[in-house]
Amino acid sequence: MSSWNRRRVLHGIGLTSADVLVKRAFGQGSWHAAPQGAETPSHKPTTLNAMKLEPFVDPLPLPELQAPQGHRSDKALGATEAPYYSVSIKKISAKLHRDLPATALWSYGNSAAPILWEARKDQGILIDWINHLPPTHILPLDSPMAGMLHAPDTRTVAHLHGARVPSVSDGYPEDWFGPGGHKLCFYPNQQNACALWAHDHAMGVSRLNVIAGLTAWYILRDEEEDALGLPSGKYEVPLFLYDRSFTPSGQLYYPNPPDEGAWAQEFLGDAMLVNGKIQPYLQVEPRKYRFRVANTANSRFFSLGLSNGGSFIVIGSDQGLLGEAFTTSRLVLGPSERSDIVIDFSVSPGKQINLISDSLEIMQFRVGTEKLTDSSRIPSRLRDIDRIPERESIRTRFMTLNEFDGDNGEATMMLLNRKHWNDPVTEIVGLNTTEIWSFANLTQDVHPIHLHLVRFQVLDRQPFSVEDYLNDESIRYIAPKRSPGPQEMGWKDVVQCPPETVTRIIVRFGPYTGRYLWHCHILEHEANDMMRPYLVER
Ligand SMILES: [Cu+2]
C-alpha cells in the first residue's frame, strides 16, 4: 500500500496514520499538537530515499525578482499605463541538490527558484501568462475529474492567491489554456501590504502542475508597513516551504494510477525543499531577519520551530501584518497559509540553527560572528485591525466538509456541502454584504479552506458530535467555543478547519462582482472534489 493512501480503520472510520495523529491530538484538546504530515515520511522502494541525502549542502536560492517589460494599457481589464510583465511558462531542468542529477521541472522563470514580483498598494500591474509547455506532462495524469478527457494535458491557468482581483483575472479553473495559448491578467493591488503567491489552478491538473513547479511569489508593499522600520533588503528573505518525492534517477515522483490507486488523496513527499533546493542553508549575520514564509506544499502541514528551541516573533499572516506582534517557539502552517516572522540571530553568533517541522529538518541558518549594528525595529503594535462585529453579518451559511469512503475504507471522494464542482451554484452573495460562513467538518482531516477574492476574520471553533449530525442533522456541541490564536487575529484567506469541529469565519464580499470559488487547499482534496464556485452579485 502506498504511503499516500495508507489507511487504517479506527472505530469504523477510515483514517490515514497522519490523521490518526491529528485525531489523537484533537482528542487531547489540542489539534495543533500533531498536524497532518507531521509524521516522519516513509519512502517507497520505487522512489529515491531523500532522507539519505546529505542536508545543508546547497545555499538557499533567492527568488528571481521580475522587472517590467515596459508599460501597457488595457481598457477591458481597466489597466492604464500599468507595468507589464510577460511570463513564459515552460519546461526547464535544474539541480535540486548537490548529489542529484538535474530534475525536469516546469517553471514561471528560468530556474527552480520561484520568481518574485514586488508591487505597491494601489499600483496595478499586468501579467501576460504564456503557455510554452510541451504537449506531454512530466507527471502521470491522475485525473478523476469528469469531462476533462479532451482537454490538453499541459493546460494551465495562474491564480494569484489572496489577491483582490476582478473575476476575469482571477484564474478560474475552467479558464485554462493549452500550449501556444496565453492570458493577460490585471492585478489592481487595491489591498494592504502582504505576501501573496501565484500558483496553477487548471481544472483537474492543478495539483500536478504545482508539483511540477508552477508557483511564484508576489509581495505587495505599502507606506504604512514601510514606516515601521522592519528588517529589509537582504535582511528580508522569502521562503517557500514544500515537499517532493523523487524517482531513483532524481525525477519528480507522483503516485501513478492505476497501479497505486486511482486517486492519491494526499501527497506527502520525503524531501523538504525551500526556494528550489532540498534542505538548503543560509549564511546569516548575528542580527534580526524578516522571513516571509509560505507553505506551498500540496498537502503537508508544517509545524515550524527552531532546532535550538529558540523562539521567534510573528508579525503577520496571510493578508499582511497582525495588529500586535507575538513571540512563539512553534507555528503550524497549513497548505497555502503564510506567516511573516522575525528571527533574532544576535543571541546566537557562530551557531548553526535548523528550521524544523517536528522531527523534519527543513533548512539551516549559519550565524556569523561579526558584530554589526542593526537599526531595524519590531514595534509591538503593527497595524490597526478592526474586528468585524458579528451583527454586521446578514446571513450565516452552514456548510459541511464531507468524505466518502469505499468498502475498503479508502476515501473515494471529498466534497463541500455534499456538492460537486459541476453542481449548480449555491453560494450567491451580495456585493458589499457581510456573511458568516460556518464550516462543519464531518471528516477526520484538517481542511485548510480558502475563499478567492476576499480576506476574512476567524471567529471561533467549537467541537460537535458528528454521530448526532449523521443521525438527524442536528448540531450538538460537545465542548466550549475556542477563540482563534494570536496568529489568526489578523486578516486571513485560508482557515484551518479541524475534524469534528465547526469553524466560523466572517467575510465582507467585494469589491467586485462575478464568478469566484472556494475550496480546500489540500490540492488532492480540491481535485476530487472539494471545490465549489460562488457568485458575488449586485
Ligand atoms: Cu481538504
XYZ file of C-alpha atoms and ligand atoms in Angstrom:
539
model
C 0.000 0.000 0.000
C 1.458 3.374 -0.874
C 2.394 5.809 1.843
C -0.005 8.291 0.264
C -3.150 6.308 0.642
C -2.282 4.017 3.526
C -5.348 3.987 5.725
C -6.370 2.225 8.872
C -9.811 1.640 10.203
C -10.322 3.291 13.556
C -13.724 2.943 15.201
C -15.176 2.163 11.792
C -13.885 5.373 10.211
C -11.134 5.216 7.599
C -8.157 7.314 8.685
C -4.645 7.804 7.408
C -1.974 7.302 10.021
C -1.256 11.026 9.921
C -4.943 11.649 10.501
C -4.831 9.279 13.452
C -2.197 11.587 14.920
C -4.493 14.526 14.327
C -7.393 12.639 15.829
C -5.445 11.630 18.916
C -4.083 15.095 19.441
C -7.522 16.539 18.879
C -8.953 14.152 21.464
C -6.493 15.600 23.944
C -7.920 19.024 23.297
C -5.144 20.375 21.107
C -5.445 19.560 17.438
C -2.449 21.783 16.769
C -0.253 19.305 18.614
C 0.243 16.962 15.664
C -0.972 18.195 12.306
C -1.255 16.109 9.165
C 2.083 15.441 7.582
C 3.938 15.839 10.851
C 4.871 12.161 10.838
C 8.259 11.154 9.519
C 7.609 10.306 5.884
C 8.255 6.776 4.745
C 9.744 6.152 1.331
C 8.690 3.599 -1.225
C 11.052 1.121 -2.870
C 10.284 2.714 -6.259
C 11.372 6.143 -5.048
C 14.689 7.616 -4.083
C 15.163 7.787 -0.309
C 15.553 11.542 0.033
C 16.048 11.205 3.788
C 19.521 9.848 2.965
C 20.637 12.923 1.010
C 23.178 14.977 2.941
C 21.359 18.002 4.343
C 22.525 21.629 4.168
C 24.990 21.304 1.263
C 23.370 23.831 -1.112
C 22.968 27.566 -0.432
C 19.389 28.862 -0.263
C 18.384 30.272 -3.664
C 16.677 33.656 -3.564
C 13.635 34.338 -5.753
C 14.268 35.923 -9.168
C 12.905 39.498 -8.922
C 10.942 40.378 -12.065
C 11.431 43.638 -13.975
C 8.611 45.041 -16.137
C 8.950 44.968 -19.927
C 7.503 48.460 -20.310
C 4.019 49.797 -19.568
C 0.708 48.992 -21.232
C -2.936 49.884 -21.098
C -5.859 47.519 -21.479
C -9.245 49.162 -21.446
C -11.246 45.956 -20.974
C -9.178 44.984 -17.940
C -9.145 48.531 -16.531
C -5.361 48.949 -16.792
C -3.855 52.328 -17.683
C -0.110 52.541 -18.377
C 0.452 49.702 -15.934
C 3.810 47.924 -15.613
C 3.668 44.954 -17.985
C 5.309 41.595 -17.343
C 5.256 38.551 -19.597
C 5.777 35.123 -18.090
C 6.901 32.198 -20.192
C 5.570 29.003 -18.608
C 7.992 26.326 -19.698
C 9.839 23.122 -19.052
C 13.288 23.524 -17.536
C 15.784 21.308 -15.801
C 17.565 22.173 -12.572
C 19.679 20.587 -9.866
C 17.701 20.459 -6.632
C 20.530 19.006 -4.548
C 24.310 18.698 -4.936
C 24.086 14.898 -5.162
C 21.104 14.633 -7.520
C 21.225 14.862 -11.303
C 19.201 17.664 -12.896
C 15.432 17.262 -12.480
C 12.895 18.101 -15.193
C 10.550 20.809 -13.880
C 8.051 23.380 -15.040
C 8.693 26.984 -14.155
C 7.337 30.520 -14.422
C 11.013 31.584 -14.540
C 14.332 30.106 -15.581
C 15.274 28.065 -12.534
C 13.803 26.023 -9.712
C 13.723 29.141 -7.515
C 10.352 30.887 -7.588
C 10.134 34.177 -9.449
C 9.057 37.214 -7.439
C 7.023 40.309 -8.194
C 7.236 43.298 -5.921
C 4.225 45.540 -6.213
C 2.859 48.527 -4.333
C -0.602 49.133 -2.970
C -2.929 50.850 -5.494
C -0.409 50.454 -8.340
C -1.810 47.720 -10.555
C 0.285 45.512 -12.800
C -0.394 43.462 -15.932
C 0.938 39.932 -16.280
C 0.713 38.022 -19.548
C 0.893 34.309 -18.779
C 2.139 32.433 -21.864
C 1.973 28.641 -22.142
C 5.229 27.401 -23.703
C 4.849 23.908 -22.256
C 5.380 20.788 -24.373
C 2.264 18.685 -25.131
C 3.228 15.944 -22.660
C 3.112 16.331 -18.875
C 6.188 15.460 -16.813
C 3.941 13.693 -14.284
C 1.456 10.864 -14.822
C -2.013 12.295 -15.325
C -4.135 11.111 -12.445
C -7.306 12.976 -13.137
C -10.538 11.791 -11.612
C -12.255 14.936 -12.817
C -15.146 14.302 -15.153
C -15.322 15.910 -18.550
C -11.616 16.642 -18.930
C -10.796 13.814 -21.333
C -10.391 16.068 -24.356
C -8.551 18.923 -22.650
C -4.829 19.274 -23.404
C -2.687 17.503 -20.792
C -0.457 20.543 -20.342
C -3.182 23.131 -19.804
C -2.572 25.835 -17.237
C -4.092 28.921 -15.648
C -2.466 31.023 -12.924
C -4.292 32.190 -9.806
C -2.792 34.885 -7.586
C -3.688 33.523 -4.166
C -5.023 36.150 -1.782
C -5.350 38.856 -4.428
C -8.414 41.068 -4.637
C -8.922 40.910 -8.413
C -11.743 41.146 -10.952
C -13.142 37.721 -11.776
C -11.734 37.712 -15.316
C -8.159 37.872 -13.943
C -8.659 35.514 -11.001
C -7.539 32.330 -12.744
C -10.842 30.465 -12.747
C -10.086 26.714 -13.078
C -12.044 26.474 -16.325
C -10.172 29.444 -17.842
C -7.207 27.182 -18.655
C -5.305 27.442 -21.906
C -3.158 24.860 -23.670
C 0.316 25.116 -25.245
C 0.528 28.151 -27.521
C -2.203 29.940 -25.573
C -1.849 32.882 -23.210
C -3.882 35.006 -20.819
C -3.378 38.651 -19.904
C -4.401 39.425 -16.311
C -4.645 42.703 -14.397
C -3.906 42.833 -10.678
C -5.135 46.184 -9.251
C -3.315 45.752 -5.882
C -6.015 47.665 -4.016
C -5.281 45.942 -0.737
C -2.863 46.168 2.178
C 0.756 45.060 2.083
C 1.003 41.275 2.278
C 2.721 38.249 0.772
C 0.676 36.623 -1.978
C 1.687 33.693 -4.125
C 0.745 32.651 -7.628
C 0.108 29.034 -8.491
C -1.534 26.956 -11.166
C -5.287 26.351 -10.814
C -6.144 24.452 -14.019
C -9.110 22.100 -13.802
C -8.156 18.539 -12.892
C -4.383 19.067 -13.018
C -3.530 21.903 -10.635
C -2.009 19.548 -8.049
C 0.297 18.087 -10.707
C 1.182 21.478 -12.183
C 2.096 22.781 -8.728
C 4.269 19.718 -8.028
C 5.896 20.307 -11.438
C 6.873 23.796 -10.253
C 4.236 26.385 -11.217
C 4.469 28.637 -8.155
C 5.664 32.230 -7.720
C 5.976 34.954 -5.073
C 4.115 38.262 -5.140
C 4.979 40.707 -2.383
C 2.788 43.748 -2.012
C 4.054 46.749 -0.042
C 2.502 49.915 1.360
C 3.684 53.084 3.108
C 2.269 52.124 6.479
C 4.415 48.999 6.539
C 7.480 50.781 5.121
C 7.320 53.269 8.012
C 7.714 50.563 10.665
C 11.446 50.024 10.103
C 11.223 46.219 9.866
C 14.317 44.323 8.627
C 14.514 44.915 4.870
C 16.719 44.487 1.798
C 18.934 41.444 2.178
C 17.575 41.008 5.707
C 14.101 40.207 4.381
C 14.067 36.693 2.907
C 11.113 34.934 1.233
C 10.881 31.204 1.956
C 8.669 28.791 0.003
C 8.394 25.571 2.047
C 7.263 22.394 0.272
C 7.881 18.685 -0.133
C 8.564 16.456 -3.118
C 9.430 12.825 -3.884
C 11.851 11.567 -6.500
C 12.391 8.539 -8.677
C 15.747 6.750 -8.281
C 17.045 8.812 -11.225
C 16.164 12.078 -9.485
C 12.999 12.945 -11.405
C 9.783 14.127 -9.753
C 7.643 11.299 -8.447
C 3.875 11.360 -8.036
C 1.721 8.262 -7.359
C 0.914 6.745 -10.717
C -2.514 5.285 -11.492
C -3.793 2.629 -11.912
C -1.137 0.585 -10.106
C -1.219 2.617 -6.948
C -4.862 3.554 -6.624
C -6.912 5.903 -8.766
C -6.506 8.899 -6.532
C -3.735 9.987 -4.197
C -5.867 11.636 -1.556
C -2.854 13.366 -0.030
C 0.693 13.852 -1.239
C 3.468 13.725 1.352
C 6.981 13.763 -0.112
C 10.096 12.768 1.805
C 12.290 15.640 0.544
C 11.872 19.077 2.165
C 12.590 21.941 -0.221
C 12.961 25.681 0.209
C 13.007 28.011 -2.824
C 14.066 25.205 -5.178
C 16.691 23.333 -3.134
C 16.448 20.327 -0.856
C 17.335 21.325 2.733
C 19.469 24.361 1.843
C 21.495 26.546 4.203
C 21.553 30.314 4.594
C 24.519 32.268 5.923
C 23.131 34.986 8.201
C 24.581 37.822 10.250
C 24.037 37.955 14.023
C 21.065 40.331 13.789
C 17.309 40.348 13.090
C 15.959 38.870 9.839
C 12.434 39.038 8.497
C 11.286 35.812 6.800
C 8.220 35.769 4.563
C 7.171 32.132 4.892
C 4.617 30.364 2.688
C 3.545 26.745 2.852
C 3.362 25.910 -0.869
C 3.054 22.141 -0.355
C 0.094 20.248 -1.809
C -0.942 18.507 1.423
C 1.706 18.854 4.103
C 1.194 20.897 7.259
C 4.392 22.378 8.676
C 4.780 22.725 12.423
C 7.637 25.197 12.447
C 10.231 25.601 15.157
C 13.967 26.110 15.650
C 16.343 23.256 16.497
C 17.763 25.161 19.488
C 14.275 25.510 20.946
C 14.528 29.254 20.422
C 11.567 31.492 19.848
C 10.758 33.899 17.043
C 8.440 36.859 16.608
C 5.341 36.534 14.432
C 4.361 39.845 12.822
C 1.996 38.839 10.021
C -0.218 36.175 8.486
C -1.940 35.510 5.136
C -3.205 39.024 4.419
C -0.475 41.116 5.993
C 0.602 42.459 9.343
C -1.052 41.436 12.586
C -2.370 44.055 14.976
C 0.245 43.006 17.507
C 3.457 41.013 17.234
C 3.784 37.953 19.456
C 6.576 35.573 20.369
C 6.353 31.809 19.993
C 8.561 28.771 19.504
C 6.076 26.854 17.355
C 3.813 27.769 14.461
C 1.594 25.486 12.377
C 1.139 26.444 8.721
C -1.392 24.576 6.601
C -1.175 24.446 2.808
C -1.161 27.974 1.343
C -1.003 29.754 4.699
C 1.669 32.431 5.026
C 3.464 33.790 8.021
C 5.702 36.799 8.476
C 8.287 36.053 11.160
C 11.379 37.700 12.604
C 14.270 35.662 13.964
C 16.873 37.483 16.032
C 20.221 35.766 15.430
C 22.120 38.293 17.585
C 21.711 35.948 20.557
C 23.421 33.033 18.781
C 26.607 34.208 16.994
C 28.621 31.365 15.450
C 25.787 28.856 15.895
C 24.050 26.602 13.392
C 20.285 26.623 13.870
C 17.923 24.481 11.835
C 14.406 25.396 10.832
C 12.444 22.266 11.674
C 8.943 20.861 11.395
C 8.669 18.449 14.308
C 11.340 15.830 13.512
C 11.930 17.034 9.929
C 14.839 19.342 9.132
C 13.880 21.958 6.551
C 16.894 24.270 6.287
C 19.872 25.578 8.249
C 20.840 29.078 9.369
C 24.606 29.552 9.814
C 25.092 32.548 12.036
C 28.225 34.652 11.532
C 30.207 36.132 14.408
C 31.000 39.654 13.226
C 29.092 42.148 15.376
C 27.080 44.618 13.320
C 24.711 47.417 14.099
C 21.093 46.528 13.443
C 18.825 49.554 13.195
C 15.690 47.565 12.313
C 12.786 47.643 14.745
C 9.885 45.342 15.571
C 7.162 47.571 17.029
C 4.762 45.646 19.250
C 1.806 47.497 17.666
C 1.915 46.913 13.922
C -1.390 47.860 12.321
C -4.959 48.710 13.311
C -7.157 45.703 12.687
C -10.793 46.309 13.499
C -12.698 43.164 14.319
C -15.812 42.788 12.154
C -18.802 42.784 14.527
C -20.960 39.663 14.163
C -24.068 41.849 13.965
C -22.817 43.118 10.591
C -23.499 39.674 9.087
C -26.757 39.434 7.154
C -26.632 35.664 6.800
C -24.960 32.587 8.271
C -24.252 29.763 5.858
C -23.776 26.328 7.372
C -21.521 24.193 5.177
C -20.380 20.621 5.755
C -16.979 19.190 4.807
C -17.511 15.598 3.675
C -15.511 12.456 2.958
C -16.941 9.388 1.248
C -15.158 6.064 1.751
C -15.313 2.876 -0.313
C -15.857 -0.608 1.133
C -12.133 -0.926 1.812
C -12.138 2.202 3.965
C -10.274 4.226 1.317
C -11.665 7.662 0.605
C -13.195 7.786 -2.851
C -14.239 11.434 -2.809
C -14.370 14.526 -0.627
C -16.953 17.270 -1.048
C -18.062 20.649 0.240
C -21.667 20.604 1.398
C -22.130 17.258 -0.408
C -21.884 19.038 -3.762
C -19.632 18.606 -6.779
C -17.897 21.372 -8.711
C -20.335 20.933 -11.594
C -23.493 21.182 -9.456
C -25.435 24.459 -9.751
C -24.023 27.386 -7.778
C -25.487 27.511 -4.258
C -23.400 30.278 -2.681
C -24.627 33.562 -4.154
C -23.634 36.558 -2.051
C -24.491 40.245 -2.314
C -21.821 42.777 -3.242
C -20.583 44.647 -0.153
C -22.525 42.427 2.238
C -21.120 40.547 5.207
C -21.775 36.881 5.942
C -20.680 34.283 8.469
C -19.583 31.011 6.912
C -19.713 28.069 9.306
C -17.709 25.013 8.234
C -18.831 21.810 9.974
C -16.069 19.283 9.398
C -17.537 15.754 9.379
C -14.182 14.191 8.416
C -11.036 13.188 10.270
C -8.774 15.577 8.329
C -7.871 19.191 8.978
C -9.060 21.015 5.839
C -7.487 24.399 5.036
C -10.415 26.230 3.416
C -9.698 29.143 1.077
C -12.045 31.710 -0.475
C -10.946 33.581 -3.582
C -11.314 37.402 -3.828
C -11.814 38.134 -0.136
C -9.994 38.397 3.146
C -11.782 37.321 6.294
C -11.515 37.014 10.063
C -11.686 33.814 12.084
C -14.445 33.969 14.718
C -14.172 30.720 16.663
C -14.155 26.916 16.645
C -16.407 24.514 18.528
C -16.333 20.696 18.590
C -19.644 18.960 17.856
C -20.988 15.405 17.745
C -20.584 14.095 14.199
C -22.549 10.992 15.189
C -25.594 13.091 16.109
C -25.262 15.087 12.927
C -25.125 11.945 10.795
C -28.222 10.605 12.606
C -30.561 13.556 12.254
C -28.533 16.549 11.036
C -28.668 18.147 14.471
C -25.701 20.071 15.816
C -24.855 19.169 19.392
C -21.773 20.945 20.660
C -19.640 18.843 22.978
C -17.079 21.400 24.164
C -16.871 25.159 24.623
C -16.016 27.562 21.814
C -12.319 28.220 21.263
C -11.105 31.653 20.245
C -8.551 31.929 17.442
C -4.895 32.033 18.469
C -2.766 35.184 18.105
C -1.566 34.097 14.636
C -5.195 34.221 13.457
C -6.054 37.665 14.815
C -5.150 39.404 11.543
C -6.757 39.137 8.114
C -6.792 35.626 6.672
C -7.566 33.946 3.360
C -7.119 30.320 4.466
C -8.603 28.842 7.640
C -7.695 25.503 9.176
C -10.883 23.535 9.852
C -10.122 20.783 12.370
C -12.039 17.478 12.471
C -15.458 17.233 14.144
C -15.487 20.969 14.723
C -17.492 23.914 13.458
C -15.094 26.668 12.343
C -16.677 30.087 11.802
C -15.335 32.947 9.698
C -16.816 36.368 8.947
C -16.422 37.766 5.437
C -17.164 41.045 3.652
C -17.775 40.233 -0.028
C -16.467 42.611 -2.668
C -15.263 44.894 -4.151
C -16.005 43.052 -7.423
C -18.985 41.107 -8.679
C -18.601 37.908 -10.640
C -17.711 34.260 -10.510
C -15.220 33.085 -7.883
C -14.606 29.883 -5.935
C -13.905 28.424 -2.539
C -12.046 25.190 -1.935
C -9.903 23.048 0.294
C -6.239 23.960 -0.237
C -5.066 20.385 0.130
C -4.738 20.203 -3.643
C -5.537 16.481 -3.759
C -8.820 17.163 -1.928
C -9.571 20.110 -4.198
C -9.224 17.847 -7.253
C -11.796 15.288 -6.090
C -13.916 17.381 -5.466
C -13.607 19.877 -2.598
C -14.038 22.930 -4.766
C -17.167 24.983 -5.400
C -17.998 28.102 -7.377
C -19.568 31.120 -5.680
C -21.050 34.278 -7.146
C -20.894 37.875 -5.987
C -23.911 39.759 -7.310
C -25.056 43.330 -7.132
Cu -9.280 19.096 2.476
